[in-house]
Amino acid sequence: MSEDKVLKINKIGDGIVIDHISPGVSLDVLEVLKITGKEGMTVSLLMNVQSGKVGTKDIIKIEKKKLAKKDLDKISLVSPNATINVISNYEIREKFTVEIPQIVTGVIRCSNQNCVTNSKEPVQTLFQKEKSGDGEVFRCHYCDRTMSLPEVRKSIIR
Ligand code: CTP
Ligand code: ZN
């Protein structure tokens, strides 16, 4: 492609690149990370760009950002194949794919309104991942309610 037709997104000096996000899902990733743009960090976002020979992906680059364990768990739930690149001084220091953990704590709300985790008691939610057919379900440790991945995505604590 000729130089004037190439869109270049700057490399970042320090921060994180969330790559291989499922196409069209980057706004959900920003939402669960509670990034609104008002924080002042430089954020680059690409939606539905070519990934490999076939298929598309989204990419988010956030300067001066660190991710906590709960952030990684939330990203894994909205986009299970996302890759995290940790950048410092323009170099990739770490690269890994997120993974939905076996035990998800403090990240999703239980859909059972009568669950103790939805009461005034200060109980952090705890779900165990289980295989179910060709997918996964998440079982509440407190009330035994199971939630599918699409349900879980809607009940991520924002
Ligand atoms: N990146 C960046 N700033 C840097 C280094 C890398 O924004 N200082 C971005 C690249 O633009 C790319 C992503 O981080 O979107 C991963 O970089 P790299 O590993 O070099 O690319 P690939 O080899 O294509 O990654 P993968 O193998 O994970 O597909
Ligand atoms: Zn429950």
Short mmCIF file of C-alpha atoms and ligand atoms in Angstrom, two decimals:
data_model
loop_
_atom_site.label_atom_id
_atom_site.label_comp_id
_atom_site.label_asym_id
_atom_site.label_seq_id
_atom_site.Cartn_x
_atom_site.Cartn_y
_atom_site.Cartn_z
CA MET A 1 0.00 0.00 0.00
CA SER A 2 1.37 3.44 -0.81
CA GLU A 3 2.60 5.54 2.11
CA ASP A 4 -0.24 8.09 1.90
CA LYS A 5 -2.83 5.33 2.28
CA VAL A 6 -1.41 3.77 5.43
CA LEU A 7 -3.05 4.75 8.68
CA LYS A 8 -0.47 4.81 11.44
CA ILE A 9 -1.36 4.66 15.09
CA ASN A 10 1.54 5.73 17.25
CA LYS A 11 3.43 3.19 19.32
CA ILE A 12 3.16 3.98 22.98
CA GLY A 13 5.97 4.71 25.43
CA ASP A 14 4.45 3.45 28.66
CA GLY A 15 1.12 1.74 29.18
CA ILE A 16 -0.84 -1.17 27.81
CA VAL A 17 -2.00 -2.41 24.44
CA ILE A 18 -5.05 -4.66 24.51
CA ASP A 19 -4.87 -6.51 21.20
CA HIS A 20 -6.94 -9.24 19.51
CA ILE A 21 -10.15 -7.95 21.09
CA SER A 22 -13.24 -9.57 19.53
CA PRO A 23 -14.38 -7.28 16.68
CA GLY A 24 -16.74 -4.55 17.85
CA VAL A 25 -16.18 -5.23 21.56
CA SER A 26 -13.60 -2.52 22.42
CA LEU A 27 -16.20 -0.09 23.77
CA ASP A 28 -17.37 -2.79 26.20
CA VAL A 29 -13.76 -3.27 27.30
CA LEU A 30 -13.39 0.47 27.96
CA GLU A 31 -16.67 0.44 29.85
CA VAL A 32 -15.71 -2.40 32.21
CA LEU A 33 -12.34 -0.71 32.80
CA LYS A 34 -14.32 2.47 33.62
CA ILE A 35 -12.34 4.49 31.11
CA THR A 36 -14.50 7.36 29.92
CA GLY A 37 -11.87 9.63 28.39
CA LYS A 38 -12.34 12.18 31.18
CA GLU A 39 -9.30 10.75 33.02
CA GLY A 40 -6.99 12.50 30.59
CA MET A 41 -5.01 9.42 29.53
CA THR A 42 -4.19 9.15 25.83
CA VAL A 43 -6.30 6.33 24.38
CA SER A 44 -6.19 4.97 20.82
CA LEU A 45 -8.97 2.71 19.68
CA LEU A 46 -9.27 0.72 16.49
CA MET A 47 -12.42 -1.18 15.64
CA ASN A 48 -12.87 -3.93 13.08
CA VAL A 49 -9.37 -3.84 11.65
CA GLN A 50 -7.88 -6.72 9.72
CA SER A 51 -6.34 -9.46 11.81
CA GLY A 52 -4.19 -11.95 9.93
CA LYS A 53 -5.46 -13.18 6.58
CA VAL A 54 -9.06 -13.66 7.61
CA GLY A 55 -11.03 -12.03 10.35
CA THR A 56 -11.03 -8.75 12.18
CA LYS A 57 -10.25 -7.46 15.66
CA ASP A 58 -10.31 -4.36 17.84
CA ILE A 59 -7.25 -2.84 19.53
CA ILE A 60 -7.02 -0.40 22.45
CA LYS A 61 -3.84 1.42 23.47
CA ILE A 62 -3.88 3.22 26.80
CA GLU A 63 -0.93 5.31 27.89
CA LYS A 64 0.18 5.41 31.53
CA LYS A 65 -2.28 2.67 32.49
CA LYS A 66 -1.77 -0.35 34.75
CA LEU A 67 -4.23 -3.21 34.96
CA ALA A 68 -5.26 -4.92 38.20
CA LYS A 69 -6.27 -8.59 38.47
CA LYS A 70 -9.96 -7.66 38.47
CA ASP A 71 -9.48 -5.64 35.28
CA LEU A 72 -7.91 -8.68 33.58
CA ASP A 73 -10.78 -10.89 34.77
CA LYS A 74 -13.33 -8.42 33.37
CA ILE A 75 -11.51 -8.22 30.02
CA SER A 76 -11.42 -12.04 29.84
CA LEU A 77 -15.19 -12.19 30.29
CA VAL A 78 -15.98 -9.63 27.56
CA SER A 79 -13.25 -10.74 25.14
CA PRO A 80 -11.76 -14.17 25.99
CA ASN A 81 -8.97 -14.05 23.36
CA ALA A 82 -7.63 -10.58 24.08
CA THR A 83 -3.85 -10.20 24.35
CA ILE A 84 -2.31 -7.82 26.86
CA ASN A 85 0.98 -6.12 26.00
CA VAL A 86 2.62 -4.24 28.85
CA ILE A 87 4.84 -1.50 27.44
CA SER A 88 7.56 0.48 29.13
CA ASN A 89 10.08 2.70 27.43
CA TYR A 90 8.56 1.71 24.06
CA GLU A 91 9.42 -1.98 24.59
CA ILE A 92 6.97 -4.84 25.17
CA ARG A 93 7.88 -6.11 28.65
CA GLU A 94 5.06 -8.64 28.96
CA LYS A 95 2.66 -10.26 26.51
CA PHE A 96 -0.06 -12.68 27.54
CA THR A 97 -3.57 -13.74 26.61
CA VAL A 98 -6.28 -13.17 29.19
CA GLU A 99 -7.99 -16.24 30.57
CA ILE A 100 -11.33 -16.59 32.32
CA PRO A 101 -10.28 -17.74 35.80
CA GLN A 102 -11.65 -20.88 37.44
CA ILE A 103 -12.90 -18.74 40.32
CA VAL A 104 -14.26 -15.27 39.63
CA THR A 105 -14.42 -13.05 42.72
CA GLY A 106 -15.81 -9.55 43.13
CA VAL A 107 -16.28 -9.01 39.42
CA ILE A 108 -19.87 -10.06 38.61
CA ARG A 109 -23.17 -9.62 40.41
CA CYS A 110 -25.36 -12.65 41.11
CA SER A 111 -28.60 -12.63 39.11
CA ASN A 112 -30.54 -14.02 42.10
CA GLN A 113 -31.99 -11.00 43.90
CA ASN A 114 -32.31 -13.07 47.11
CA CYS A 115 -28.64 -14.08 47.11
CA VAL A 116 -26.71 -12.94 50.20
CA THR A 117 -24.31 -11.12 47.87
CA ASN A 118 -27.21 -8.83 46.91
CA SER A 119 -28.13 -8.11 50.54
CA LYS A 120 -26.70 -5.45 52.80
CA GLU A 121 -24.10 -7.95 54.04
CA PRO A 122 -20.62 -7.03 52.84
CA VAL A 123 -20.03 -10.30 50.95
CA GLN A 124 -17.89 -10.33 47.84
CA THR A 125 -19.40 -12.42 45.01
CA LEU A 126 -17.68 -15.71 44.19
CA PHE A 127 -18.42 -17.83 41.14
CA GLN A 128 -16.96 -21.16 40.09
CA LYS A 129 -16.56 -21.80 36.37
CA GLU A 130 -18.07 -25.09 35.15
CA LYS A 131 -18.19 -26.81 31.78
CA SER A 132 -21.67 -27.02 30.30
CA GLY A 133 -22.27 -28.45 26.84
CA ASP A 134 -19.97 -26.59 24.48
CA GLY A 135 -19.73 -23.54 26.74
CA GLU A 136 -19.19 -22.50 30.32
CA VAL A 137 -21.47 -21.52 33.15
CA PHE A 138 -20.67 -19.72 36.37
CA ARG A 139 -22.09 -21.08 39.63
CA CYS A 140 -22.63 -18.77 42.59
CA HIS A 141 -20.83 -20.14 45.64
CA TYR A 142 -23.54 -18.72 47.94
CA CYS A 143 -26.88 -19.56 46.27
CA ASP A 144 -25.95 -22.14 43.60
CA ARG A 145 -27.51 -20.07 40.80
CA THR A 146 -25.75 -20.63 37.45
CA MET A 147 -25.24 -17.88 34.91
CA SER A 148 -24.21 -18.23 31.25
CA LEU A 149 -21.37 -16.19 29.77
CA PRO A 150 -23.78 -13.77 27.98
CA GLU A 151 -25.60 -13.24 31.32
CA VAL A 152 -22.32 -12.77 33.15
CA ARG A 153 -21.22 -10.13 30.62
CA LYS A 154 -24.31 -8.08 31.44
CA SER A 155 -23.70 -8.29 35.16
CA ILE A 156 -20.06 -7.27 35.34
CA ILE A 157 -19.68 -4.81 38.20
CA ARG A 158 -18.95 -1.49 36.51
N1 CTP B 1 2.75 -1.60 20.42
C1 CTP B 1 2.62 -0.26 20.75
N2 CTP B 1 3.66 0.41 21.32
C2 CTP B 1 4.84 -0.19 21.54
C3 CTP B 1 4.99 -1.57 21.20
C4 CTP B 1 3.92 -2.25 20.62
O1 CTP B 1 1.56 0.33 20.57
N3 CTP B 1 5.83 0.52 22.07
C5 CTP B 1 1.59 -2.32 19.85
C6 CTP B 1 1.75 -2.73 18.39
O2 CTP B 1 1.34 -1.67 17.55
C7 CTP B 1 0.78 -3.91 18.31
C8 CTP B 1 0.84 -4.52 19.72
O3 CTP B 1 1.40 -3.52 20.56
O4 CTP B 1 -0.55 -3.47 18.08
C9 CTP B 1 1.66 -5.77 19.79
O5 CTP B 1 2.93 -5.51 19.25
P1 CTP B 1 3.83 -6.64 18.59
O6 CTP B 1 4.01 -7.77 19.53
O7 CTP B 1 5.06 -5.98 18.06
O8 CTP B 1 2.92 -7.05 17.36
P2 CTP B 1 2.52 -8.50 16.85
O9 CTP B 1 3.74 -9.34 16.69
O10 CTP B 1 1.66 -8.30 15.66
O11 CTP B 1 1.67 -9.05 18.07
P3 CTP B 1 0.99 -10.51 18.23
O12 CTP B 1 2.06 -11.52 17.96
O13 CTP B 1 0.54 -10.50 19.67
O14 CTP B 1 -0.14 -10.56 17.25
ZN ZN B 2 -25.87 -15.96 44.30
#
